[in-house]
Amino acid sequence: MFSRESFTCKNLVLLLLIFVGACVPVRQHDTENGDIDRQFRNSFSIAPQVPPPQSIQSIQLYRKGDAASPPVIELGSQQGLVLEFDHLDSEATQFNIFVRHYARNWTESSLPLNFYLGGFYEDYFGAGVKSFTQRPTYRHYKYELPNHRISINASGNYLVTVVDSESGQQLFSLPFFVTEDQGKLETRVETEFARRRDLREQDRPFSRYLYPGFVEMPRFDLSFYYVQNQFWGRAREVNTYDTSTPGHVHFHLSQDQAFLGDYEFNTLDVRSFSVDGTRILSYEPETIPPTLVLRRDIQRFAPITPFPGGSRLGLPVDSRGAEYANVHFKLETAVPSDSLQQIYLVGDFNEWNINRLNRMKYIAESGLWEGRTFIKQGEYAYKYVTIEGNRINDLSLDRSFTYRSQEYLTFVYYRDPVRHYDRLLKVEKTVH
C-alpha cells in the first residue's frame, strides 16, 4: 500500500500496468484460461475490462446490502460496493486493488489521481476464508469500497482492477459507477411491434430530465446513455433529444437504436446438486470436481419457468460449504448442424466472456451440441451464442421468443467546464 509521498519500485511497476491497460483496449489472449484472441464489436463487457483466469471464479460486484443490485453508488453517501470472488487455491493469496476513473465512453480520464481518489492510490487484501469442500478447495475473498484507506471524490465511470501481488499479473477488472444524484429523472419504456425484420418486439426508452441550475448549456454539456440488463459494453448513447422546455431535457432512442424487447435468457438453478429428473439428470460426486449433467435445452422450445425480470441472477451460494462442479450442457438446434460453425456458452458463471473452454461441440451420435463449464452452486442466467466474423450473434439460438421483463439503466453525464471530465449526475433504473 502506498500514499502520495511514498512509492516503491514494485508499486510503480503495478501502476504502469494499470495505466497501460487503461490507454488501450484489452485484447482477450490465448492462454491456459482459453480466452478468445480478439475483441468483438458487440462484446457484453467494456473494452478496458480484463477477463478473469480460470483460477478466479464467482465474481460479484454490487451495492452493499443488495447482491442483485447494479454497481452504482451515490457520491458522498454511506453507500458502498462489495467485491467478492473465489480463488481456486487452498493457500492464502495477497491481492492489490486499483481504482481508476474513465470518461463516459470508457476512454482514459483526464483527471489526476489526487482529484478523484482520497487517501491511498492502491490497497491490498488477502487471507480470505477457506472453503469446507475440498473438491476443489477454494478461498473466498471479500473487499468493500470506499473504505478508510481509499475514498472516492468525483462522480463518473470507474474500473476496479485486482492484481496478484506476487506476480504483478492483472487478474480481472470490473466497471462501477458513482453518481451525484443531481436533478430529477423519469424514464418510461415503450414496446413496439412489427418494426424489426424478424418481427420480434423492440423497446425504446423515453426520458425526461429536470437538470440542476449549474447546467447552462444542456444541449452541449449533457450526454445520455441507456444500458439493457447490465451489459455495459452495449451501452447506447442517445442522439435524439429536445431542450426547448426551460430546465428540462426530453430524450429517447431512435428506432434504429432500439433494444430487443423480448431479449431472452435461459435460467439455471443449481443451488442444490440433487438429481431432480427435470433439470438435473445425473450427479457424479466421485469425480474431482463433481460432474453434473443437465437435461438438454431445445431451441425454439422453452417450458414456462419463472424469470425474475429486472433482477440480476448470477448469485452463487454464499456458504463455505458451497461446491463447484463440471456442469454438462446439451443443446438441440432447430437448424442443421453444418450451418452452425461456432457455438459458445456464455452466462453469469463466466462473466459473459467468449471462451474456448466453453465452446460447444457437435456430437453426431446424439445429434446434440454439447459443452461444459465450471460452476458453483447458485442461480444463473445464460445463453447460447454464435460467432459471425467479429460479432457475437446472441439471437440466432433463442428459443421461445416469449416476453421477458428487461432492466434498463439511464445515465446522465455532464461535461465539467473547468476540469473537462464527465460527471455522472443521475442514474435511474427502470424495469419493463
Short mmCIF file of C-alpha atoms in Angstrom, two decimals:
data_model
loop_
_atom_site.label_atom_id
_atom_site.label_comp_id
_atom_site.label_asym_id
_atom_site.label_seq_id
_atom_site.Cartn_x
_atom_site.Cartn_y
_atom_site.Cartn_z
CA MET A 1 0.00 0.00 0.00
CA PHE A 2 1.34 3.45 -0.78
CA SER A 3 0.46 7.10 -0.26
CA ARG A 4 1.20 10.17 -2.34
CA GLU A 5 4.52 10.57 -0.56
CA SER A 6 5.90 7.03 -0.72
CA PHE A 7 6.30 4.80 -3.78
CA THR A 8 8.30 1.60 -4.18
CA CYS A 9 9.65 0.14 -7.43
CA LYS A 10 7.09 -2.64 -7.25
CA ASN A 11 4.26 -0.15 -6.83
CA LEU A 12 5.49 1.82 -9.85
CA VAL A 13 5.50 -1.33 -11.97
CA LEU A 14 1.98 -2.22 -10.88
CA LEU A 15 0.76 1.29 -11.59
CA LEU A 16 2.38 1.21 -15.02
CA LEU A 17 0.50 -1.99 -15.80
CA ILE A 18 -2.79 -0.35 -14.87
CA PHE A 19 -2.13 2.83 -16.86
CA VAL A 20 -1.12 0.86 -19.95
CA GLY A 21 -4.28 -1.22 -19.64
CA ALA A 22 -6.33 1.96 -19.37
CA CYS A 23 -4.85 3.51 -22.52
CA VAL A 24 -5.56 0.67 -24.97
CA PRO A 25 -8.40 -1.84 -25.30
CA VAL A 26 -7.62 -5.10 -23.56
CA ARG A 27 -7.42 -7.94 -26.07
CA GLN A 28 -8.52 -11.32 -24.92
CA HIS A 29 -5.50 -13.56 -25.28
CA ASP A 30 -4.98 -17.25 -25.87
CA THR A 31 -3.61 -18.64 -22.60
CA GLU A 32 -4.42 -21.65 -20.48
CA ASN A 33 -7.64 -19.95 -19.47
CA GLY A 34 -8.91 -20.32 -23.05
CA ASP A 35 -9.85 -16.73 -23.82
CA ILE A 36 -10.56 -15.79 -27.42
CA ASP A 37 -7.81 -13.78 -29.13
CA ARG A 38 -9.84 -10.82 -30.34
CA GLN A 39 -12.21 -8.07 -29.25
CA PHE A 40 -15.75 -8.37 -30.59
CA ARG A 41 -17.58 -5.30 -31.83
CA ASN A 42 -20.59 -6.04 -29.66
CA SER A 43 -18.99 -7.59 -26.58
CA PHE A 44 -21.04 -7.77 -23.42
CA SER A 45 -18.19 -6.13 -21.48
CA ILE A 46 -16.37 -2.83 -21.99
CA ALA A 47 -13.07 -2.73 -23.89
CA PRO A 48 -10.74 -1.94 -20.92
CA GLN A 49 -12.01 -4.89 -18.90
CA VAL A 50 -9.63 -7.74 -18.14
CA PRO A 51 -11.34 -11.17 -18.22
CA PRO A 52 -10.51 -13.44 -15.26
CA PRO A 53 -8.36 -16.57 -15.49
CA GLN A 54 -9.90 -19.94 -14.66
CA SER A 55 -8.43 -19.77 -11.15
CA ILE A 56 -10.81 -16.87 -10.35
CA GLN A 57 -14.49 -17.80 -10.12
CA SER A 58 -17.88 -16.48 -8.93
CA ILE A 59 -17.06 -12.78 -9.23
CA GLN A 60 -19.65 -10.33 -7.89
CA LEU A 61 -19.68 -6.54 -7.59
CA TYR A 62 -22.78 -4.92 -6.12
CA ARG A 63 -24.04 -2.16 -3.86
CA LYS A 64 -23.70 -3.20 -0.24
CA GLY A 65 -26.88 -4.64 1.18
CA ASP A 66 -28.32 -5.80 -2.17
CA ALA A 67 -26.44 -8.56 -4.00
CA ALA A 68 -28.78 -8.26 -7.00
CA SER A 69 -28.18 -4.52 -7.49
CA PRO A 70 -26.13 -2.87 -10.26
CA PRO A 71 -22.76 -1.47 -9.06
CA VAL A 72 -23.93 2.13 -8.65
CA ILE A 73 -23.37 4.24 -5.53
CA GLU A 74 -24.02 7.89 -4.63
CA LEU A 75 -21.08 10.23 -4.15
CA GLY A 76 -20.61 11.40 -0.55
CA SER A 77 -23.18 8.96 0.84
CA GLN A 78 -22.84 5.99 3.15
CA GLN A 79 -23.37 3.64 0.24
CA GLY A 80 -20.58 1.24 -0.61
CA LEU A 81 -19.65 -1.52 -3.02
CA VAL A 82 -18.85 -5.13 -2.22
CA LEU A 83 -16.48 -7.16 -4.38
CA GLU A 84 -16.50 -10.94 -3.88
CA PHE A 85 -14.76 -13.80 -5.67
CA ASP A 86 -13.32 -17.27 -5.16
CA HIS A 87 -9.68 -18.20 -5.77
CA LEU A 88 -9.15 -21.88 -6.53
CA ASP A 89 -6.22 -22.30 -4.19
CA SER A 90 -6.02 -23.64 -0.66
CA GLU A 91 -3.23 -21.21 0.26
CA ALA A 92 -3.94 -17.58 1.09
CA THR A 93 -3.00 -15.09 -1.63
CA GLN A 94 -2.26 -11.39 -1.39
CA PHE A 95 -4.01 -9.10 -3.87
CA ASN A 96 -3.56 -5.45 -4.81
CA ILE A 97 -6.55 -3.41 -5.84
CA PHE A 98 -6.65 -0.31 -8.05
CA VAL A 99 -9.47 2.11 -8.83
CA ARG A 100 -9.32 4.30 -11.95
CA HIS A 101 -11.63 6.94 -13.38
CA TYR A 102 -12.83 6.84 -17.00
CA ALA A 103 -14.74 9.04 -19.42
CA ARG A 104 -18.34 8.26 -20.27
CA ASN A 105 -17.28 6.24 -23.35
CA TRP A 106 -14.64 4.30 -21.35
CA THR A 107 -11.66 6.13 -22.77
CA GLU A 108 -8.91 7.30 -20.44
CA SER A 109 -9.93 10.03 -18.00
CA SER A 110 -8.04 13.32 -17.97
CA LEU A 111 -8.28 13.62 -14.18
CA PRO A 112 -5.21 13.21 -11.98
CA LEU A 113 -5.39 10.54 -9.29
CA ASN A 114 -5.36 13.02 -6.42
CA PHE A 115 -8.51 14.67 -7.73
CA TYR A 116 -10.82 11.65 -7.70
CA LEU A 117 -9.18 9.46 -5.04
CA GLY A 118 -8.53 10.28 -1.40
CA GLY A 119 -6.17 8.54 0.99
CA PHE A 120 -4.18 5.89 -0.88
CA TYR A 121 -3.99 5.19 -4.60
CA GLU A 122 -3.82 1.44 -4.13
CA ASP A 123 -4.82 -1.02 -1.45
CA TYR A 124 -4.18 -4.66 -0.69
CA PHE A 125 -6.09 -7.52 0.87
CA GLY A 126 -5.64 -11.23 1.39
CA ALA A 127 -6.19 -14.20 3.70
CA GLY A 128 -9.73 -14.93 2.56
CA VAL A 129 -11.95 -17.65 4.02
CA LYS A 130 -11.14 -21.25 3.21
CA SER A 131 -13.96 -23.46 1.95
CA PHE A 132 -15.07 -26.59 3.74
CA THR A 133 -15.22 -28.51 0.49
CA GLN A 134 -12.01 -29.96 -0.91
CA ARG A 135 -13.09 -30.90 -4.45
CA PRO A 136 -11.67 -28.41 -5.22
CA THR A 137 -10.65 -26.32 -2.25
CA TYR A 138 -11.03 -22.56 -2.74
CA ARG A 139 -10.73 -19.37 -0.75
CA HIS A 140 -13.46 -16.77 -0.74
CA TYR A 141 -12.35 -13.13 -0.76
CA LYS A 142 -14.38 -10.04 0.04
CA TYR A 143 -13.45 -6.38 -0.27
CA GLU A 144 -15.54 -3.26 0.39
CA LEU A 145 -15.11 0.10 -1.30
CA PRO A 146 -14.83 3.00 -0.41
CA ASN A 147 -13.13 2.47 2.93
CA HIS A 148 -10.85 4.29 5.38
CA ARG A 149 -7.87 3.78 3.04
CA ILE A 150 -9.44 4.68 -0.31
CA SER A 151 -12.15 7.31 -0.73
CA ILE A 152 -13.82 8.45 -3.96
CA ASN A 153 -14.13 12.18 -4.53
CA ALA A 154 -15.59 12.51 -8.04
CA SER A 155 -18.56 11.07 -9.88
CA GLY A 156 -18.35 9.16 -13.14
CA ASN A 157 -17.34 5.80 -14.58
CA TYR A 158 -14.77 3.70 -12.73
CA LEU A 159 -12.87 0.47 -13.21
CA VAL A 160 -11.67 -1.62 -10.27
CA THR A 161 -8.76 -3.95 -11.04
CA VAL A 162 -7.46 -6.83 -8.94
CA VAL A 163 -3.77 -7.74 -9.30
CA ASP A 164 -1.77 -10.68 -7.96
CA SER A 165 0.64 -9.01 -5.53
CA GLU A 166 3.44 -11.51 -6.07
CA SER A 167 3.49 -11.70 -9.86
CA GLY A 168 2.00 -8.31 -10.72
CA GLN A 169 -0.48 -10.01 -13.09
CA GLN A 170 -3.79 -8.24 -13.67
CA LEU A 171 -6.35 -10.89 -12.73
CA PHE A 172 -9.61 -9.17 -13.62
CA SER A 173 -11.38 -5.83 -13.65
CA LEU A 174 -14.99 -4.66 -13.34
CA PRO A 175 -16.80 -1.37 -14.00
CA PHE A 176 -18.76 0.57 -11.42
CA PHE A 177 -20.46 3.96 -11.30
CA VAL A 178 -20.57 6.88 -8.88
CA THR A 179 -23.48 9.30 -9.28
CA GLU A 180 -24.08 12.73 -7.77
CA ASP A 181 -27.87 12.21 -7.74
CA GLN A 182 -28.45 15.69 -9.18
CA GLY A 183 -31.73 16.66 -10.82
CA LYS A 184 -34.85 14.63 -11.40
CA LEU A 185 -35.04 11.82 -13.97
CA GLU A 186 -38.02 9.84 -15.20
CA THR A 187 -37.84 7.03 -17.76
CA ARG A 188 -40.58 5.00 -19.37
CA VAL A 189 -40.19 2.22 -21.94
CA GLU A 190 -42.46 1.73 -24.94
CA THR A 191 -42.67 -1.65 -26.65
CA GLU A 192 -43.15 -1.56 -30.41
CA PHE A 193 -44.25 -4.40 -32.66
CA ALA A 194 -43.56 -5.32 -36.30
CA ARG A 195 -40.70 -2.81 -36.56
CA ARG A 196 -37.93 -5.38 -36.96
CA ARG A 197 -37.40 -7.63 -39.95
CA ASP A 198 -37.67 -10.68 -37.70
CA LEU A 199 -40.92 -9.26 -36.25
CA ARG A 200 -39.63 -9.50 -32.69
CA GLU A 201 -40.55 -6.83 -30.18
CA GLN A 202 -38.36 -3.81 -29.60
CA ASP A 203 -38.12 -1.46 -26.62
CA ARG A 204 -37.49 2.27 -26.81
CA PRO A 205 -36.79 4.15 -23.56
CA PHE A 206 -38.12 7.71 -23.30
CA SER A 207 -36.83 10.02 -20.56
CA ARG A 208 -37.37 13.46 -19.08
CA TYR A 209 -34.62 15.10 -17.08
CA LEU A 210 -35.07 18.19 -14.90
CA TYR A 211 -31.48 19.38 -14.75
CA PRO A 212 -29.84 21.35 -11.90
CA GLY A 213 -29.23 25.10 -12.16
CA PHE A 214 -25.49 24.90 -12.79
CA VAL A 215 -26.11 23.32 -16.23
CA GLU A 216 -26.03 26.35 -18.52
CA MET A 217 -25.91 24.72 -21.97
CA PRO A 218 -27.73 21.39 -21.76
CA ARG A 219 -27.54 20.76 -25.50
CA PHE A 220 -23.75 20.78 -25.40
CA ASP A 221 -22.91 19.81 -21.82
CA LEU A 222 -25.26 16.87 -21.18
CA SER A 223 -24.99 13.34 -22.60
CA PHE A 224 -27.35 10.43 -22.13
CA TYR A 225 -26.90 6.66 -22.27
CA TYR A 226 -29.11 3.60 -21.86
CA VAL A 227 -27.93 0.13 -20.80
CA GLN A 228 -30.02 -3.03 -21.02
CA ASN A 229 -29.61 -5.86 -18.49
CA GLN A 230 -26.24 -4.55 -17.21
CA PHE A 231 -24.38 -5.34 -20.45
CA TRP A 232 -22.04 -2.36 -20.06
CA GLY A 233 -20.25 -2.94 -23.36
CA ARG A 234 -23.53 -2.42 -25.22
CA ALA A 235 -24.46 0.97 -23.79
CA ARG A 236 -26.26 3.16 -26.34
CA GLU A 237 -25.73 6.89 -26.50
CA VAL A 238 -28.81 8.98 -27.19
CA ASN A 239 -28.81 11.04 -30.38
CA THR A 240 -32.39 12.31 -30.17
CA TYR A 241 -33.23 14.94 -27.56
CA ASP A 242 -35.18 18.16 -27.08
CA THR A 243 -34.08 21.13 -24.93
CA SER A 244 -36.85 23.56 -25.91
CA THR A 245 -38.55 23.36 -22.49
CA PRO A 246 -36.64 25.54 -19.99
CA GLY A 247 -34.99 23.47 -17.28
CA HIS A 248 -35.87 20.15 -18.95
CA VAL A 249 -34.40 17.78 -21.48
CA HIS A 250 -36.54 15.18 -23.22
CA PHE A 251 -34.55 12.37 -24.84
CA HIS A 252 -35.07 8.90 -26.27
CA LEU A 253 -33.57 6.27 -28.53
CA SER A 254 -34.31 6.42 -32.24
CA GLN A 255 -35.91 3.39 -33.86
CA ASP A 256 -32.63 2.13 -35.28
CA GLN A 257 -31.13 2.22 -31.77
CA ALA A 258 -33.99 0.35 -30.07
CA PHE A 259 -33.30 -2.60 -27.78
CA LEU A 260 -34.75 -6.05 -28.36
CA GLY A 261 -37.88 -6.12 -26.24
CA ASP A 262 -38.04 -9.90 -25.81
CA TYR A 263 -34.35 -10.49 -25.12
CA GLU A 264 -34.13 -13.99 -23.70
CA PHE A 265 -32.14 -15.73 -21.03
CA ASN A 266 -32.03 -19.35 -20.08
CA THR A 267 -32.08 -19.80 -16.33
CA LEU A 268 -30.17 -22.31 -14.25
CA ASP A 269 -30.97 -23.10 -10.63
CA VAL A 270 -28.26 -25.32 -9.19
CA ARG A 271 -28.40 -24.18 -5.59
CA SER A 272 -28.57 -27.91 -4.90
CA PHE A 273 -26.79 -30.60 -6.90
CA SER A 274 -29.51 -33.13 -6.11
CA VAL A 275 -30.89 -35.07 -9.07
CA ASP A 276 -34.46 -33.89 -9.69
CA GLY A 277 -35.22 -35.63 -13.02
CA THR A 278 -36.33 -32.37 -14.60
CA ARG A 279 -33.31 -30.12 -14.85
CA ILE A 280 -30.53 -32.21 -13.31
CA LEU A 281 -30.30 -35.68 -14.84
CA SER A 282 -27.28 -37.04 -13.00
CA TYR A 283 -24.70 -36.12 -10.39
CA GLU A 284 -21.36 -37.88 -10.02
CA PRO A 285 -19.81 -36.86 -6.68
CA GLU A 286 -16.92 -39.31 -7.00
CA THR A 287 -15.21 -37.28 -9.74
CA ILE A 288 -12.95 -34.34 -8.88
CA PRO A 289 -14.54 -31.91 -9.32
CA PRO A 290 -18.02 -33.49 -9.23
CA THR A 291 -19.88 -33.86 -12.54
CA LEU A 292 -23.39 -32.52 -13.10
CA VAL A 293 -25.35 -33.42 -16.26
CA LEU A 294 -28.30 -31.23 -17.25
CA ARG A 295 -31.32 -32.05 -19.37
CA ARG A 296 -30.89 -30.78 -22.90
CA ASP A 297 -32.05 -27.35 -24.00
CA ILE A 298 -34.17 -27.28 -27.15
CA GLN A 299 -34.06 -24.29 -29.47
CA ARG A 300 -37.49 -22.73 -30.06
CA PHE A 301 -38.98 -24.64 -27.19
CA ALA A 302 -38.98 -23.45 -23.62
CA PRO A 303 -41.16 -24.64 -20.75
CA ILE A 304 -42.72 -21.82 -18.80
CA THR A 305 -40.35 -21.06 -15.94
CA PRO A 306 -40.34 -18.08 -13.61
CA PHE A 307 -37.81 -15.41 -14.51
CA PRO A 308 -37.03 -12.62 -12.04
CA GLY A 309 -37.34 -9.81 -14.56
CA GLY A 310 -35.26 -6.79 -13.81
CA SER A 311 -33.20 -8.50 -11.17
CA ARG A 312 -29.72 -9.85 -11.62
CA LEU A 313 -29.13 -13.54 -11.45
CA GLY A 314 -25.53 -14.68 -11.13
CA LEU A 315 -25.95 -15.33 -7.42
CA PRO A 316 -23.58 -18.04 -6.15
CA VAL A 317 -24.48 -19.72 -2.89
CA ASP A 318 -22.88 -17.73 -0.06
CA SER A 319 -21.61 -20.58 2.06
CA ARG A 320 -18.22 -22.05 2.84
CA GLY A 321 -19.75 -25.42 2.09
CA ALA A 322 -20.89 -24.46 -1.43
CA GLU A 323 -19.43 -26.78 -4.07
CA TYR A 324 -18.25 -26.44 -7.64
CA ALA A 325 -18.99 -28.91 -10.41
CA ASN A 326 -18.23 -29.51 -14.06
CA VAL A 327 -21.70 -28.85 -15.46
CA HIS A 328 -22.55 -30.51 -18.79
CA PHE A 329 -24.91 -28.66 -21.14
CA LYS A 330 -26.64 -30.09 -24.23
CA LEU A 331 -28.41 -28.16 -26.98
CA GLU A 332 -30.74 -29.40 -29.70
CA THR A 333 -30.86 -26.85 -32.51
CA ALA A 334 -33.68 -26.30 -34.97
CA VAL A 335 -31.28 -25.70 -37.86
CA PRO A 336 -28.84 -28.15 -39.49
CA SER A 337 -25.56 -28.58 -37.65
CA ASP A 338 -23.48 -27.88 -40.76
CA SER A 339 -24.85 -24.33 -40.85
CA LEU A 340 -23.52 -23.63 -37.33
CA GLN A 341 -19.75 -23.36 -37.03
CA GLN A 342 -19.09 -21.85 -33.62
CA ILE A 343 -21.48 -22.08 -30.67
CA TYR A 344 -20.41 -20.81 -27.26
CA LEU A 345 -22.00 -20.96 -23.83
CA VAL A 346 -21.96 -17.62 -22.01
CA GLY A 347 -23.52 -16.53 -18.76
CA ASP A 348 -23.10 -15.12 -15.30
CA PHE A 349 -20.83 -18.01 -14.41
CA ASN A 350 -18.14 -16.96 -16.94
CA GLU A 351 -18.71 -13.19 -16.83
CA TRP A 352 -20.32 -13.33 -20.32
CA ASN A 353 -16.92 -13.89 -21.93
CA ILE A 354 -16.43 -15.80 -25.16
CA ASN A 355 -14.07 -18.54 -24.04
CA ARG A 356 -12.64 -21.53 -25.89
CA LEU A 357 -13.25 -23.67 -22.83
CA ASN A 358 -16.98 -23.00 -23.21
CA ARG A 359 -17.22 -23.77 -26.91
CA MET A 360 -19.88 -26.36 -27.76
CA LYS A 361 -19.06 -29.43 -29.86
CA TYR A 362 -21.46 -31.23 -32.17
CA ILE A 363 -21.86 -34.94 -31.33
CA ALA A 364 -23.13 -36.77 -34.42
CA GLU A 365 -24.26 -39.86 -32.47
CA SER A 366 -26.67 -37.86 -30.30
CA GLY A 367 -27.41 -35.07 -32.77
CA LEU A 368 -26.73 -32.57 -29.97
CA TRP A 369 -24.27 -29.79 -29.29
CA GLU A 370 -22.50 -30.48 -26.01
CA GLY A 371 -20.26 -28.43 -23.75
CA ARG A 372 -19.39 -27.92 -20.15
CA THR A 373 -18.31 -25.22 -17.76
CA PHE A 374 -17.17 -24.91 -14.16
CA ILE A 375 -19.98 -23.58 -11.94
CA LYS A 376 -20.54 -23.02 -8.24
CA GLN A 377 -23.88 -23.83 -6.64
CA GLY A 378 -26.26 -20.93 -7.22
CA GLU A 379 -28.68 -19.28 -9.66
CA TYR A 380 -27.55 -18.06 -13.07
CA ALA A 381 -28.64 -16.69 -16.44
CA TYR A 382 -27.02 -17.94 -19.63
CA LYS A 383 -27.33 -18.06 -23.42
CA TYR A 384 -26.04 -19.97 -26.41
CA VAL A 385 -24.42 -17.64 -28.93
CA THR A 386 -22.70 -17.96 -32.30
CA ILE A 387 -19.71 -16.07 -33.66
CA GLU A 388 -20.02 -14.44 -37.07
CA GLY A 389 -16.87 -12.63 -38.10
CA ASN A 390 -16.08 -10.15 -35.33
CA ARG A 391 -19.59 -10.04 -33.92
CA ILE A 392 -21.49 -12.08 -31.35
CA ASN A 393 -24.87 -13.30 -32.57
CA ASP A 394 -26.83 -13.82 -29.37
CA LEU A 395 -30.25 -14.06 -31.04
CA SER A 396 -29.91 -16.89 -33.55
CA LEU A 397 -30.34 -19.64 -30.95
CA ASP A 398 -33.12 -18.09 -28.90
CA ARG A 399 -35.91 -20.45 -28.02
CA SER A 400 -39.49 -19.32 -27.47
CA PHE A 401 -39.36 -15.55 -28.17
CA THR A 402 -41.70 -15.07 -25.24
CA TYR A 403 -41.93 -11.83 -23.29
CA ARG A 404 -39.35 -11.35 -20.56
CA SER A 405 -39.01 -8.34 -18.30
CA GLN A 406 -36.00 -6.21 -19.17
CA GLU A 407 -33.92 -3.96 -16.93
CA TYR A 408 -32.88 -0.54 -18.24
CA LEU A 409 -30.46 1.90 -16.65
CA THR A 410 -30.48 5.54 -17.74
CA PHE A 411 -27.26 7.54 -17.31
CA VAL A 412 -26.99 11.36 -17.42
CA TYR A 413 -23.47 12.80 -17.81
CA TYR A 414 -22.34 16.41 -17.53
CA ARG A 415 -19.12 17.66 -19.11
CA ASP A 416 -17.47 19.69 -16.37
CA PRO A 417 -16.42 23.05 -17.91
CA VAL A 418 -13.47 23.55 -15.53
CA ARG A 419 -11.95 20.08 -15.14
CA HIS A 420 -13.17 18.77 -18.50
CA TYR A 421 -14.30 15.37 -17.29
CA ASP A 422 -17.61 13.52 -17.42
CA ARG A 423 -19.53 13.87 -14.19
CA LEU A 424 -22.33 11.38 -13.67
CA LEU A 425 -25.29 13.41 -12.47
CA LYS A 426 -28.02 10.79 -12.35
CA VAL A 427 -28.73 7.07 -12.79
CA GLU A 428 -32.24 5.66 -12.97
CA LYS A 429 -33.32 2.03 -13.06
CA THR A 430 -36.47 1.02 -14.96
CA VAL A 431 -37.94 -2.47 -15.25
CA HIS A 432 -40.24 -3.08 -18.19
#
